[in-house]
Every structure is written in C-alpha cells, then in structure tokens.
Amino acid sequence: MLQDQLLIFDKWQKEFINEKKVLNMSKSTIMNYSNVLNRFYDYYGNYEDRLKFYEIDRSFVLSFISSLGNIKENTKNLYITVIKSFFTYVSKYNQKGIDFKDRFLDLKAKVQKSDPEYLSNEEYDILVKYLASVVKPKSFLQYRNRLILKILLFTGIRASELLGIKMEDIVLMKEEDVYKIKILGKGNKIRFVYISTDAIENEFLFIKDYITNYIAETSKGRVMARSELYIMIEKLFKRLGIKKSGVHLLRHTFGKKMVQKNINLSTIKELMGHENIQTTMIYARSDENNMITAIRLL
C-alpha cells in the first residue's frame, strides 16, 4: 500500500512543480518548492503510522515541521506555505472531490518582524560617489556592473527582476529625460520603473555593442546567476569599506530613501511592486532623528 501512496504523492509533486515552471517562476523559487516537498515526501515515506496520501492532515504536517528540529520561524513559514500551496493544487485538480483547504486553514508559523537593513547615509554617499566616478580604462564588465548597481539602487527592483531585464525593455522618454524600464515582477505581473537619463546613459550606450539580449549577460553571452550578482556586489562593498551584505540591501535602501524624501507611500508601493501597502509601511517606521525633527517643527 505504501508504494502506491508514494506513487500518488510523486505524481502530484511532479505536476505541481511542472506548473510552476510553466508559469515561469524563478529558478530559486522552484528549487525552494522542490526541496521542501522532497523532504516532506521522505518524511511521509518513513512515517511509522501508514497514512494514505489523501488522509494527510494538519497534525501530520505539524509532526513533519516538528521533525525539522530547531529552525527559524521564517523557515517554518516557508515550509508551511509551500505545503499549503501544494495541497491547494491537489484540491483543485483531483478527481475525488477531496478538499484540503479546511484542514490547513489556520496553519501558520509566527514570524517575528524586524526592520530591514539598509545603507546608512554615509555608506550611500560612498556608493553613489563611486558610481559617479570615471571608468578607466573602459571595460565591458565595469560598465555592465555599474549599470546593474545603479538600476538596483535607484529603482529598488528585486535581484530576480534585474536578471530578467532585456535591452529592449529599457526605453528612453526624451521629453521626461528618463529611461522607462519594463519589469516582470512576482506572479508574472508587469510594472514599470523609471531612472534619470543622466544616471545610466553612459553605461547603457556603452554596453549596447556587447549585449545580445539581457543587460546582466556575461562576456560569454549567458545571463548572470543570482550567486554571481551577489558575489559582485559583495566584492565592491568590501572594496568600498561597506560592512554590510546582500543584494536586497539596495532595495531596502531605495525604499527608505523614498520615504525620507516624503514620496507618497502608494507611489513607493507601485514602484517596488508590493502587493500590500503594509509591506511598504516598514520603510515608514520612525527613527530617533525623525522624531527629534518632528518635535523641532512644533
């Protein structure tokens, strides 16, 4: 019986992951989904009490989460989210009329919210000064890297979104003196971000002669891996004496800068591609300097 149930599990898992690929989800997302379900599959196969696939319930999932040991709440939430998404898919397409949704309705891990890390004003100025300096000698990699960094820092897009930008997605709006960039965001939603012509014109025009399709191409014509993007930024930060890390740091810095410039939160939400304005609100939390400034205005 167990072998039959494992075959059922395997069938649904393959179909579920295949759907994610068809929907053009990022490779990292698909890998995360696969890793979670592979561990869940192994746990199911070794579970002492024989349980039919369609009998999997809340207590079984909690038992699996508990077996993972002392992991972070965010990691627990990832596992729960993937498993719930998987069984939502099974509920939708199984021919037996079995609905798992009610079984996992209140299943979630508590996530402790923390303020995002971003560049200090001093670190931001150091990075901007570097990006404004003259490139000598003229090098494809230096121009490409600067273009990538400027777009990340001055538009706040995600790393996965940056890696998906094609040369044709960047269009000059002469009257506005900005470049309009087409972004394919989460859930394949298209949005547009903008960056001043002066900010990237030199880099953009230079790499046109080297790039065949994507702006984040290597000298061999393939798109950079996310890990390569991370390493590139890490090396630069170390060189500039910035003791912080992560590509997402630039996105958080953009969000914080927009708030400091009193940009409307709804506008920031649209630019950053947030589904919920509550996500945007994390950049609006007051710090000590803001509170002191407010008091002085009384």
PDB file of C-alpha atoms in Angstrom:
ATOM      1  CA  MET A   1       0.000   0.000   0.000  1.00  0.00           C
ATOM      2  CA  LEU A   2       2.811   2.415   0.887  1.00  0.00           C
ATOM      3  CA  GLN A   3       4.346   2.125  -2.574  1.00  0.00           C
ATOM      4  CA  ASP A   4       1.018   3.011  -4.186  1.00  0.00           C
ATOM      5  CA  GLN A   5       0.643   6.063  -1.943  1.00  0.00           C
ATOM      6  CA  LEU A   6       4.189   7.213  -2.690  1.00  0.00           C
ATOM      7  CA  LEU A   7       3.433   6.985  -6.405  1.00  0.00           C
ATOM      8  CA  ILE A   8       0.369   9.183  -5.876  1.00  0.00           C
ATOM      9  CA  PHE A   9       2.452  11.693  -3.919  1.00  0.00           C
ATOM     10  CA  ASP A  10       5.177  11.652  -6.579  1.00  0.00           C
ATOM     11  CA  LYS A  11       2.643  12.176  -9.378  1.00  0.00           C
ATOM     12  CA  TRP A  12       1.116  15.236  -7.717  1.00  0.00           C
ATOM     13  CA  GLN A  13       4.513  16.669  -6.802  1.00  0.00           C
ATOM     14  CA  LYS A  14       5.772  16.434 -10.391  1.00  0.00           C
ATOM     15  CA  GLU A  15       2.606  18.039 -11.761  1.00  0.00           C
ATOM     16  CA  PHE A  16       2.731  20.818  -9.157  1.00  0.00           C
ATOM     17  CA  ILE A  17       6.388  21.672  -9.845  1.00  0.00           C
ATOM     18  CA  ASN A  18       5.814  21.476 -13.589  1.00  0.00           C
ATOM     19  CA  GLU A  19       3.021  24.053 -13.285  1.00  0.00           C
ATOM     20  CA  LYS A  20       5.426  26.420 -11.511  1.00  0.00           C
ATOM     21  CA  LYS A  21       7.887  26.022 -14.388  1.00  0.00           C
ATOM     22  CA  VAL A  22       5.167  26.701 -16.968  1.00  0.00           C
ATOM     23  CA  LEU A  23       4.218  29.857 -15.032  1.00  0.00           C
ATOM     24  CA  ASN A  24       7.855  30.998 -15.379  1.00  0.00           C
ATOM     25  CA  MET A  25       8.528  31.180 -11.659  1.00  0.00           C
ATOM     26  CA  SER A  26      12.164  31.933 -10.849  1.00  0.00           C
ATOM     27  CA  LYS A  27      14.633  29.051 -10.627  1.00  0.00           C
ATOM     28  CA  SER A  28      15.312  29.821  -6.968  1.00  0.00           C
ATOM     29  CA  THR A  29      11.579  29.665  -6.128  1.00  0.00           C
ATOM     30  CA  ILE A  30      11.148  26.358  -7.951  1.00  0.00           C
ATOM     31  CA  MET A  31      14.221  24.988  -6.176  1.00  0.00           C
ATOM     32  CA  ASN A  32      12.803  26.025  -2.788  1.00  0.00           C
ATOM     33  CA  TYR A  33       9.462  24.378  -3.575  1.00  0.00           C
ATOM     34  CA  SER A  34      11.186  21.185  -4.730  1.00  0.00           C
ATOM     35  CA  ASN A  35      13.458  20.997  -1.678  1.00  0.00           C
ATOM     36  CA  VAL A  36      10.543  21.412   0.742  1.00  0.00           C
ATOM     37  CA  LEU A  37       8.381  18.802  -0.992  1.00  0.00           C
ATOM     38  CA  ASN A  38      11.279  16.348  -1.303  1.00  0.00           C
ATOM     39  CA  ARG A  39      11.809  16.466   2.466  1.00  0.00           C
ATOM     40  CA  PHE A  40       8.074  16.180   3.046  1.00  0.00           C
ATOM     41  CA  TYR A  41       7.964  13.176   0.687  1.00  0.00           C
ATOM     42  CA  ASP A  42      10.834  11.460   2.547  1.00  0.00           C
ATOM     43  CA  TYR A  43       9.131  12.052   5.891  1.00  0.00           C
ATOM     44  CA  TYR A  44       5.867  10.653   4.540  1.00  0.00           C
ATOM     45  CA  GLY A  45       7.631   7.543   3.208  1.00  0.00           C
ATOM     46  CA  ASN A  46       9.291   6.845   6.564  1.00  0.00           C
ATOM     47  CA  TYR A  47       6.295   7.668   8.754  1.00  0.00           C
ATOM     48  CA  GLU A  48       5.585   4.851  11.219  1.00  0.00           C
ATOM     49  CA  ASP A  49       1.794   5.030  11.031  1.00  0.00           C
ATOM     50  CA  ARG A  50       0.765   4.187   7.483  1.00  0.00           C
ATOM     51  CA  LEU A  51      -1.303   7.071   6.157  1.00  0.00           C
ATOM     52  CA  LYS A  52      -2.970   7.353   2.771  1.00  0.00           C
ATOM     53  CA  PHE A  53      -1.949  10.381   0.742  1.00  0.00           C
ATOM     54  CA  TYR A  54      -5.461  11.834   0.705  1.00  0.00           C
ATOM     55  CA  GLU A  55      -5.636  11.452   4.503  1.00  0.00           C
ATOM     56  CA  ILE A  56      -2.722  13.804   5.190  1.00  0.00           C
ATOM     57  CA  ASP A  57      -3.962  16.412   7.652  1.00  0.00           C
ATOM     58  CA  ARG A  58      -2.913  19.281   9.890  1.00  0.00           C
ATOM     59  CA  SER A  59      -1.475  17.087  12.644  1.00  0.00           C
ATOM     60  CA  PHE A  60       0.681  15.199  10.143  1.00  0.00           C
ATOM     61  CA  VAL A  61       2.091  18.439   8.717  1.00  0.00           C
ATOM     62  CA  LEU A  62       2.808  19.726  12.236  1.00  0.00           C
ATOM     63  CA  SER A  63       4.550  16.439  13.011  1.00  0.00           C
ATOM     64  CA  PHE A  64       6.723  16.941   9.928  1.00  0.00           C
ATOM     65  CA  ILE A  65       7.549  20.553  10.870  1.00  0.00           C
ATOM     66  CA  SER A  66       8.468  19.383  14.372  1.00  0.00           C
ATOM     67  CA  SER A  67      10.824  16.764  12.900  1.00  0.00           C
ATOM     68  CA  LEU A  68      12.862  19.545  11.275  1.00  0.00           C
ATOM     69  CA  GLY A  69      14.215  20.500  14.687  1.00  0.00           C
ATOM     70  CA  ASN A  70      15.157  23.973  15.867  1.00  0.00           C
ATOM     71  CA  ILE A  71      14.723  26.020  12.701  1.00  0.00           C
ATOM     72  CA  LYS A  72      13.901  29.711  12.313  1.00  0.00           C
ATOM     73  CA  GLU A  73      10.273  30.823  12.235  1.00  0.00           C
ATOM     74  CA  ASN A  74      10.743  32.206   8.726  1.00  0.00           C
ATOM     75  CA  THR A  75      11.933  28.785   7.557  1.00  0.00           C
ATOM     76  CA  LYS A  76       8.942  27.120   9.216  1.00  0.00           C
ATOM     77  CA  ASN A  77       6.681  29.552   7.442  1.00  0.00           C
ATOM     78  CA  LEU A  78       8.320  28.731   4.107  1.00  0.00           C
ATOM     79  CA  TYR A  79       7.683  25.004   4.620  1.00  0.00           C
ATOM     80  CA  ILE A  80       4.077  25.603   5.654  1.00  0.00           C
ATOM     81  CA  THR A  81       3.444  27.977   2.743  1.00  0.00           C
ATOM     82  CA  VAL A  82       4.809  25.508   0.184  1.00  0.00           C
ATOM     83  CA  ILE A  83       2.880  22.561   1.646  1.00  0.00           C
ATOM     84  CA  LYS A  84      -0.376  24.541   1.752  1.00  0.00           C
ATOM     85  CA  SER A  85       0.158  25.674  -1.833  1.00  0.00           C
ATOM     86  CA  PHE A  86       0.831  22.072  -2.879  1.00  0.00           C
ATOM     87  CA  PHE A  87      -2.374  20.760  -1.324  1.00  0.00           C
ATOM     88  CA  THR A  88      -4.373  23.676  -2.708  1.00  0.00           C
ATOM     89  CA  TYR A  89      -3.215  22.487  -6.135  1.00  0.00           C
ATOM     90  CA  VAL A  90      -4.199  18.880  -5.312  1.00  0.00           C
ATOM     91  CA  SER A  91      -7.610  20.083  -4.084  1.00  0.00           C
ATOM     92  CA  LYS A  92      -8.200  21.920  -7.336  1.00  0.00           C
ATOM     93  CA  TYR A  93      -7.312  19.096  -9.718  1.00  0.00           C
ATOM     94  CA  ASN A  94      -8.013  15.765  -8.004  1.00  0.00           C
ATOM     95  CA  GLN A  95     -10.997  13.819  -9.355  1.00  0.00           C
ATOM     96  CA  LYS A  96     -12.107  12.565  -5.935  1.00  0.00           C
ATOM     97  CA  GLY A  97     -13.543  15.889  -4.804  1.00  0.00           C
ATOM     98  CA  ILE A  98     -11.164  15.987  -1.821  1.00  0.00           C
ATOM     99  CA  ASP A  99     -10.536  19.485  -0.484  1.00  0.00           C
ATOM    100  CA  PHE A 100      -7.535  20.034   1.799  1.00  0.00           C
ATOM    101  CA  LYS A 101      -8.089  23.755   2.344  1.00  0.00           C
ATOM    102  CA  ASP A 102     -10.111  23.473   5.539  1.00  0.00           C
ATOM    103  CA  ARG A 103      -7.544  21.101   7.041  1.00  0.00           C
ATOM    104  CA  PHE A 104      -4.762  23.692   6.832  1.00  0.00           C
ATOM    105  CA  LEU A 105      -6.789  26.901   7.161  1.00  0.00           C
ATOM    106  CA  ASP A 106      -5.228  28.124  10.427  1.00  0.00           C
ATOM    107  CA  LEU A 107      -1.837  26.510   9.891  1.00  0.00           C
ATOM    108  CA  LYS A 108       0.911  29.117  10.033  1.00  0.00           C
ATOM    109  CA  ALA A 109       4.092  29.927  11.882  1.00  0.00           C
ATOM    110  CA  LYS A 110       4.604  33.105  13.853  1.00  0.00           C
ATOM    111  CA  VAL A 111       7.095  35.375  12.146  1.00  0.00           C
ATOM    112  CA  GLN A 112       8.936  37.991  14.116  1.00  0.00           C
ATOM    113  CA  LYS A 113       9.053  41.165  12.066  1.00  0.00           C
ATOM    114  CA  SER A 114      12.261  43.139  12.079  1.00  0.00           C
ATOM    115  CA  ASP A 115      13.278  46.360  10.417  1.00  0.00           C
ATOM    116  CA  PRO A 116      15.086  45.800   7.112  1.00  0.00           C
ATOM    117  CA  GLU A 117      18.772  46.636   6.915  1.00  0.00           C
ATOM    118  CA  TYR A 118      19.755  49.457   4.591  1.00  0.00           C
ATOM    119  CA  LEU A 119      22.764  51.618   3.800  1.00  0.00           C
ATOM    120  CA  SER A 120      23.449  54.500   6.168  1.00  0.00           C
ATOM    121  CA  ASN A 121      23.609  57.986   4.651  1.00  0.00           C
ATOM    122  CA  GLU A 122      27.405  57.826   4.763  1.00  0.00           C
ATOM    123  CA  GLU A 123      27.523  54.403   3.084  1.00  0.00           C
ATOM    124  CA  TYR A 124      25.002  55.548   0.488  1.00  0.00           C
ATOM    125  CA  ASP A 125      27.131  58.591  -0.342  1.00  0.00           C
ATOM    126  CA  ILE A 126      30.245  56.414  -0.682  1.00  0.00           C
ATOM    127  CA  LEU A 127      28.473  54.107  -3.139  1.00  0.00           C
ATOM    128  CA  VAL A 128      26.944  56.959  -5.156  1.00  0.00           C
ATOM    129  CA  LYS A 129      30.334  58.713  -5.362  1.00  0.00           C
ATOM    130  CA  TYR A 130      31.908  55.515  -6.686  1.00  0.00           C
ATOM    131  CA  LEU A 131      29.146  55.067  -9.285  1.00  0.00           C
ATOM    132  CA  ALA A 132      29.648  58.661 -10.452  1.00  0.00           C
ATOM    133  CA  SER A 133      33.419  58.305 -10.881  1.00  0.00           C
ATOM    134  CA  VAL A 134      35.050  57.933 -14.300  1.00  0.00           C
ATOM    135  CA  VAL A 135      35.748  54.394 -15.505  1.00  0.00           C
ATOM    136  CA  LYS A 136      39.371  53.894 -16.598  1.00  0.00           C
ATOM    137  CA  PRO A 137      40.093  52.005 -18.734  1.00  0.00           C
ATOM    138  CA  LYS A 138      36.760  51.491 -20.463  1.00  0.00           C
ATOM    139  CA  SER A 139      35.746  47.927 -19.686  1.00  0.00           C
ATOM    140  CA  PHE A 140      32.591  45.993 -20.567  1.00  0.00           C
ATOM    141  CA  LEU A 141      32.416  44.362 -17.125  1.00  0.00           C
ATOM    142  CA  GLN A 142      32.869  47.639 -15.263  1.00  0.00           C
ATOM    143  CA  TYR A 143      30.211  49.387 -17.328  1.00  0.00           C
ATOM    144  CA  ARG A 144      27.830  46.441 -17.021  1.00  0.00           C
ATOM    145  CA  ASN A 145      28.365  46.189 -13.262  1.00  0.00           C
ATOM    146  CA  ARG A 146      27.772  49.908 -12.787  1.00  0.00           C
ATOM    147  CA  LEU A 147      24.596  49.764 -14.860  1.00  0.00           C
ATOM    148  CA  ILE A 148      23.343  46.862 -12.741  1.00  0.00           C
ATOM    149  CA  LEU A 149      24.188  48.601  -9.460  1.00  0.00           C
ATOM    150  CA  LYS A 150      22.601  51.886 -10.499  1.00  0.00           C
ATOM    151  CA  ILE A 151      19.371  50.211 -11.579  1.00  0.00           C
ATOM    152  CA  LEU A 152      19.190  48.229  -8.322  1.00  0.00           C
ATOM    153  CA  LEU A 153      19.972  51.253  -6.137  1.00  0.00           C
ATOM    154  CA  PHE A 154      17.914  53.892  -7.966  1.00  0.00           C
ATOM    155  CA  THR A 155      14.810  51.816  -8.811  1.00  0.00           C
ATOM    156  CA  GLY A 156      14.563  49.379  -5.883  1.00  0.00           C
ATOM    157  CA  ILE A 157      13.799  46.346  -8.052  1.00  0.00           C
ATOM    158  CA  ARG A 158      14.462  42.782  -6.890  1.00  0.00           C
ATOM    159  CA  ALA A 159      17.536  40.804  -7.970  1.00  0.00           C
ATOM    160  CA  SER A 160      15.371  38.312  -9.880  1.00  0.00           C
ATOM    161  CA  GLU A 161      13.685  41.200 -11.704  1.00  0.00           C
ATOM    162  CA  LEU A 162      17.040  42.747 -12.614  1.00  0.00           C
ATOM    163  CA  LEU A 163      18.266  39.481 -14.115  1.00  0.00           C
ATOM    164  CA  GLY A 164      15.176  39.381 -16.341  1.00  0.00           C
ATOM    165  CA  ILE A 165      15.634  42.834 -17.920  1.00  0.00           C
ATOM    166  CA  LYS A 166      16.349  42.818 -21.654  1.00  0.00           C
ATOM    167  CA  MET A 167      17.947  45.675 -23.590  1.00  0.00           C
ATOM    168  CA  GLU A 168      14.631  46.247 -25.383  1.00  0.00           C
ATOM    169  CA  ASP A 169      12.904  46.714 -22.012  1.00  0.00           C
ATOM    170  CA  ILE A 170      14.771  49.988 -21.439  1.00  0.00           C
ATOM    171  CA  VAL A 171      13.155  52.808 -23.417  1.00  0.00           C
ATOM    172  CA  LEU A 172      14.182  56.472 -23.475  1.00  0.00           C
ATOM    173  CA  MET A 173      11.440  59.016 -22.729  1.00  0.00           C
ATOM    174  CA  LYS A 174      13.090  62.125 -24.206  1.00  0.00           C
ATOM    175  CA  GLU A 175      10.555  64.672 -23.016  1.00  0.00           C
ATOM    176  CA  GLU A 176      10.772  63.430 -19.427  1.00  0.00           C
ATOM    177  CA  ASP A 177      14.551  62.885 -19.588  1.00  0.00           C
ATOM    178  CA  VAL A 178      14.192  59.416 -18.052  1.00  0.00           C
ATOM    179  CA  TYR A 179      14.510  55.801 -19.082  1.00  0.00           C
ATOM    180  CA  LYS A 180      11.371  53.703 -18.641  1.00  0.00           C
ATOM    181  CA  ILE A 181      12.163  50.103 -17.690  1.00  0.00           C
ATOM    182  CA  LYS A 182       9.725  47.226 -18.108  1.00  0.00           C
ATOM    183  CA  ILE A 183       9.844  44.819 -15.158  1.00  0.00           C
ATOM    184  CA  LEU A 184       8.423  41.304 -14.917  1.00  0.00           C
ATOM    185  CA  GLY A 185       7.667  41.024 -11.214  1.00  0.00           C
ATOM    186  CA  LYS A 186       6.259  38.420  -8.850  1.00  0.00           C
ATOM    187  CA  GLY A 187       3.437  36.358 -10.307  1.00  0.00           C
ATOM    188  CA  ASN A 188       4.491  37.489 -13.800  1.00  0.00           C
ATOM    189  CA  LYS A 189       2.986  40.926 -13.169  1.00  0.00           C
ATOM    190  CA  ILE A 190       4.356  43.652 -15.419  1.00  0.00           C
ATOM    191  CA  ARG A 191       5.155  47.074 -13.995  1.00  0.00           C
ATOM    192  CA  PHE A 192       7.374  49.977 -14.997  1.00  0.00           C
ATOM    193  CA  VAL A 193      10.109  51.790 -13.104  1.00  0.00           C
ATOM    194  CA  TYR A 194      11.977  54.935 -14.085  1.00  0.00           C
ATOM    195  CA  ILE A 195      15.533  56.193 -13.819  1.00  0.00           C
ATOM    196  CA  SER A 196      17.030  59.509 -14.907  1.00  0.00           C
ATOM    197  CA  THR A 197      18.839  59.593 -18.237  1.00  0.00           C
ATOM    198  CA  ASP A 198      21.964  61.077 -16.643  1.00  0.00           C
ATOM    199  CA  ALA A 199      22.184  58.201 -14.170  1.00  0.00           C
ATOM    200  CA  ILE A 200      22.708  55.359 -16.653  1.00  0.00           C
ATOM    201  CA  GLU A 201      23.110  56.810 -20.158  1.00  0.00           C
ATOM    202  CA  ASN A 202      26.893  56.306 -20.392  1.00  0.00           C
ATOM    203  CA  GLU A 203      26.735  52.701 -19.210  1.00  0.00           C
ATOM    204  CA  PHE A 204      23.646  51.821 -21.235  1.00  0.00           C
ATOM    205  CA  LEU A 205      25.008  53.186 -24.518  1.00  0.00           C
ATOM    206  CA  PHE A 206      28.417  51.574 -23.954  1.00  0.00           C
ATOM    207  CA  ILE A 207      27.204  48.014 -23.328  1.00  0.00           C
ATOM    208  CA  LYS A 208      24.821  48.096 -26.304  1.00  0.00           C
ATOM    209  CA  ASP A 209      27.710  46.988 -28.506  1.00  0.00           C
ATOM    210  CA  TYR A 210      28.407  43.966 -26.298  1.00  0.00           C
ATOM    211  CA  ILE A 211      24.996  42.726 -25.130  1.00  0.00           C
ATOM    212  CA  THR A 212      22.838  40.461 -27.286  1.00  0.00           C
ATOM    213  CA  ASN A 213      19.735  40.283 -25.096  1.00  0.00           C
ATOM    214  CA  TYR A 214      19.800  40.657 -21.283  1.00  0.00           C
ATOM    215  CA  ILE A 215      21.579  43.529 -19.512  1.00  0.00           C
ATOM    216  CA  ALA A 216      23.067  41.118 -16.967  1.00  0.00           C
ATOM    217  CA  GLU A 217      24.845  38.996 -19.561  1.00  0.00           C
ATOM    218  CA  THR A 218      28.372  37.755 -19.004  1.00  0.00           C
ATOM    219  CA  SER A 219      31.148  38.207 -21.561  1.00  0.00           C
ATOM    220  CA  LYS A 220      30.215  34.712 -22.796  1.00  0.00           C
ATOM    221  CA  GLY A 221      26.636  35.729 -23.558  1.00  0.00           C
ATOM    222  CA  ARG A 222      24.781  33.956 -20.751  1.00  0.00           C
ATOM    223  CA  VAL A 223      22.731  35.633 -18.021  1.00  0.00           C
ATOM    224  CA  MET A 224      24.482  36.019 -14.672  1.00  0.00           C
ATOM    225  CA  ALA A 225      23.425  33.632 -11.927  1.00  0.00           C
ATOM    226  CA  ARG A 226      21.998  35.227  -8.807  1.00  0.00           C
ATOM    227  CA  SER A 227      25.037  33.987  -6.864  1.00  0.00           C
ATOM    228  CA  GLU A 228      27.342  35.812  -9.304  1.00  0.00           C
ATOM    229  CA  LEU A 229      25.371  39.013  -8.787  1.00  0.00           C
ATOM    230  CA  TYR A 230      25.683  38.596  -5.017  1.00  0.00           C
ATOM    231  CA  ILE A 231      29.451  37.996  -5.218  1.00  0.00           C
ATOM    232  CA  MET A 232      29.941  41.008  -7.494  1.00  0.00           C
ATOM    233  CA  ILE A 233      28.207  43.310  -5.014  1.00  0.00           C
ATOM    234  CA  GLU A 234      29.977  41.726  -2.029  1.00  0.00           C
ATOM    235  CA  LYS A 235      33.393  42.389  -3.586  1.00  0.00           C
ATOM    236  CA  LEU A 236      32.525  46.010  -4.316  1.00  0.00           C
ATOM    237  CA  PHE A 237      31.175  46.640  -0.813  1.00  0.00           C
ATOM    238  CA  LYS A 238      34.341  45.178   0.688  1.00  0.00           C
ATOM    239  CA  ARG A 239      36.459  47.370  -1.570  1.00  0.00           C
ATOM    240  CA  LEU A 240      34.497  50.484  -0.549  1.00  0.00           C
ATOM    241  CA  GLY A 241      34.609  49.611   3.148  1.00  0.00           C
ATOM    242  CA  ILE A 242      30.858  48.972   3.420  1.00  0.00           C
ATOM    243  CA  LYS A 243      30.468  46.283   6.074  1.00  0.00           C
ATOM    244  CA  LYS A 244      27.040  45.083   5.002  1.00  0.00           C
ATOM    245  CA  SER A 245      25.943  42.449   2.537  1.00  0.00           C
ATOM    246  CA  GLY A 246      23.119  41.278   0.326  1.00  0.00           C
ATOM    247  CA  VAL A 247      21.548  42.372  -2.943  1.00  0.00           C
ATOM    248  CA  HIS A 248      18.259  43.110  -1.152  1.00  0.00           C
ATOM    249  CA  LEU A 249      20.083  45.751   0.891  1.00  0.00           C
ATOM    250  CA  LEU A 250      19.929  48.044  -2.154  1.00  0.00           C
ATOM    251  CA  ARG A 251      16.168  47.532  -2.479  1.00  0.00           C
ATOM    252  CA  HIS A 252      15.636  48.375   1.190  1.00  0.00           C
ATOM    253  CA  THR A 253      17.828  51.458   0.808  1.00  0.00           C
ATOM    254  CA  PHE A 254      15.706  52.659  -2.115  1.00  0.00           C
ATOM    255  CA  GLY A 255      12.525  52.231  -0.062  1.00  0.00           C
ATOM    256  CA  LYS A 256      13.973  54.124   2.890  1.00  0.00           C
ATOM    257  CA  LYS A 257      15.278  56.952   0.682  1.00  0.00           C
ATOM    258  CA  MET A 258      11.869  57.360  -0.953  1.00  0.00           C
ATOM    259  CA  VAL A 259      10.221  57.727   2.460  1.00  0.00           C
ATOM    260  CA  GLN A 260      12.878  60.214   3.594  1.00  0.00           C
ATOM    261  CA  LYS A 261      12.091  62.300   0.501  1.00  0.00           C
ATOM    262  CA  ASN A 262       8.399  62.291   1.516  1.00  0.00           C
ATOM    263  CA  ILE A 263       7.273  60.316  -1.541  1.00  0.00           C
ATOM    264  CA  ASN A 264       3.678  59.088  -1.244  1.00  0.00           C
ATOM    265  CA  LEU A 265       3.534  55.510   0.096  1.00  0.00           C
ATOM    266  CA  SER A 266       1.154  54.444  -2.678  1.00  0.00           C
ATOM    267  CA  THR A 267       3.714  55.562  -5.256  1.00  0.00           C
ATOM    268  CA  ILE A 268       6.503  53.690  -3.453  1.00  0.00           C
ATOM    269  CA  LYS A 269       4.283  50.599  -3.315  1.00  0.00           C
ATOM    270  CA  GLU A 270       3.784  50.655  -7.089  1.00  0.00           C
ATOM    271  CA  LEU A 271       7.455  51.311  -7.846  1.00  0.00           C
ATOM    272  CA  MET A 272       8.610  48.457  -5.603  1.00  0.00           C
ATOM    273  CA  GLY A 273       5.936  46.033  -6.748  1.00  0.00           C
ATOM    274  CA  HIS A 274       4.483  45.373  -3.295  1.00  0.00           C
ATOM    275  CA  GLU A 275       1.129  43.582  -3.276  1.00  0.00           C
ATOM    276  CA  ASN A 276       0.173  45.082   0.078  1.00  0.00           C
ATOM    277  CA  ILE A 277       0.892  48.600   1.314  1.00  0.00           C
ATOM    278  CA  GLN A 278       1.598  47.113   4.755  1.00  0.00           C
ATOM    279  CA  THR A 279       4.855  45.818   3.271  1.00  0.00           C
ATOM    280  CA  THR A 280       5.718  49.340   2.134  1.00  0.00           C
ATOM    281  CA  MET A 281       4.942  50.681   5.610  1.00  0.00           C
ATOM    282  CA  ILE A 282       8.073  49.059   7.088  1.00  0.00           C
ATOM    283  CA  TYR A 283      10.126  51.824   5.463  1.00  0.00           C
ATOM    284  CA  ALA A 284       7.999  54.489   7.141  1.00  0.00           C
ATOM    285  CA  ARG A 285       8.755  53.497  10.722  1.00  0.00           C
ATOM    286  CA  SER A 286      10.094  56.490  12.598  1.00  0.00           C
ATOM    287  CA  ASP A 287      13.658  56.540  13.830  1.00  0.00           C
ATOM    288  CA  GLU A 288      15.062  58.802  16.545  1.00  0.00           C
ATOM    289  CA  ASN A 289      16.208  61.503  14.103  1.00  0.00           C
ATOM    290  CA  ASN A 290      12.740  61.738  12.543  1.00  0.00           C
ATOM    291  CA  MET A 291      11.114  62.098  15.950  1.00  0.00           C
ATOM    292  CA  ILE A 292      13.545  64.834  17.033  1.00  0.00           C
ATOM    293  CA  THR A 293      12.921  66.693  13.750  1.00  0.00           C
ATOM    294  CA  ALA A 294       9.161  66.449  14.299  1.00  0.00           C
ATOM    295  CA  ILE A 295       9.456  67.950  17.792  1.00  0.00           C
ATOM    296  CA  ARG A 296      11.535  70.863  16.484  1.00  0.00           C
ATOM    297  CA  LEU A 297       8.782  71.692  13.999  1.00  0.00           C
ATOM    298  CA  LEU A 298       6.272  72.339  16.813  1.00  0.00           C
TER     299      LEU A 298
END
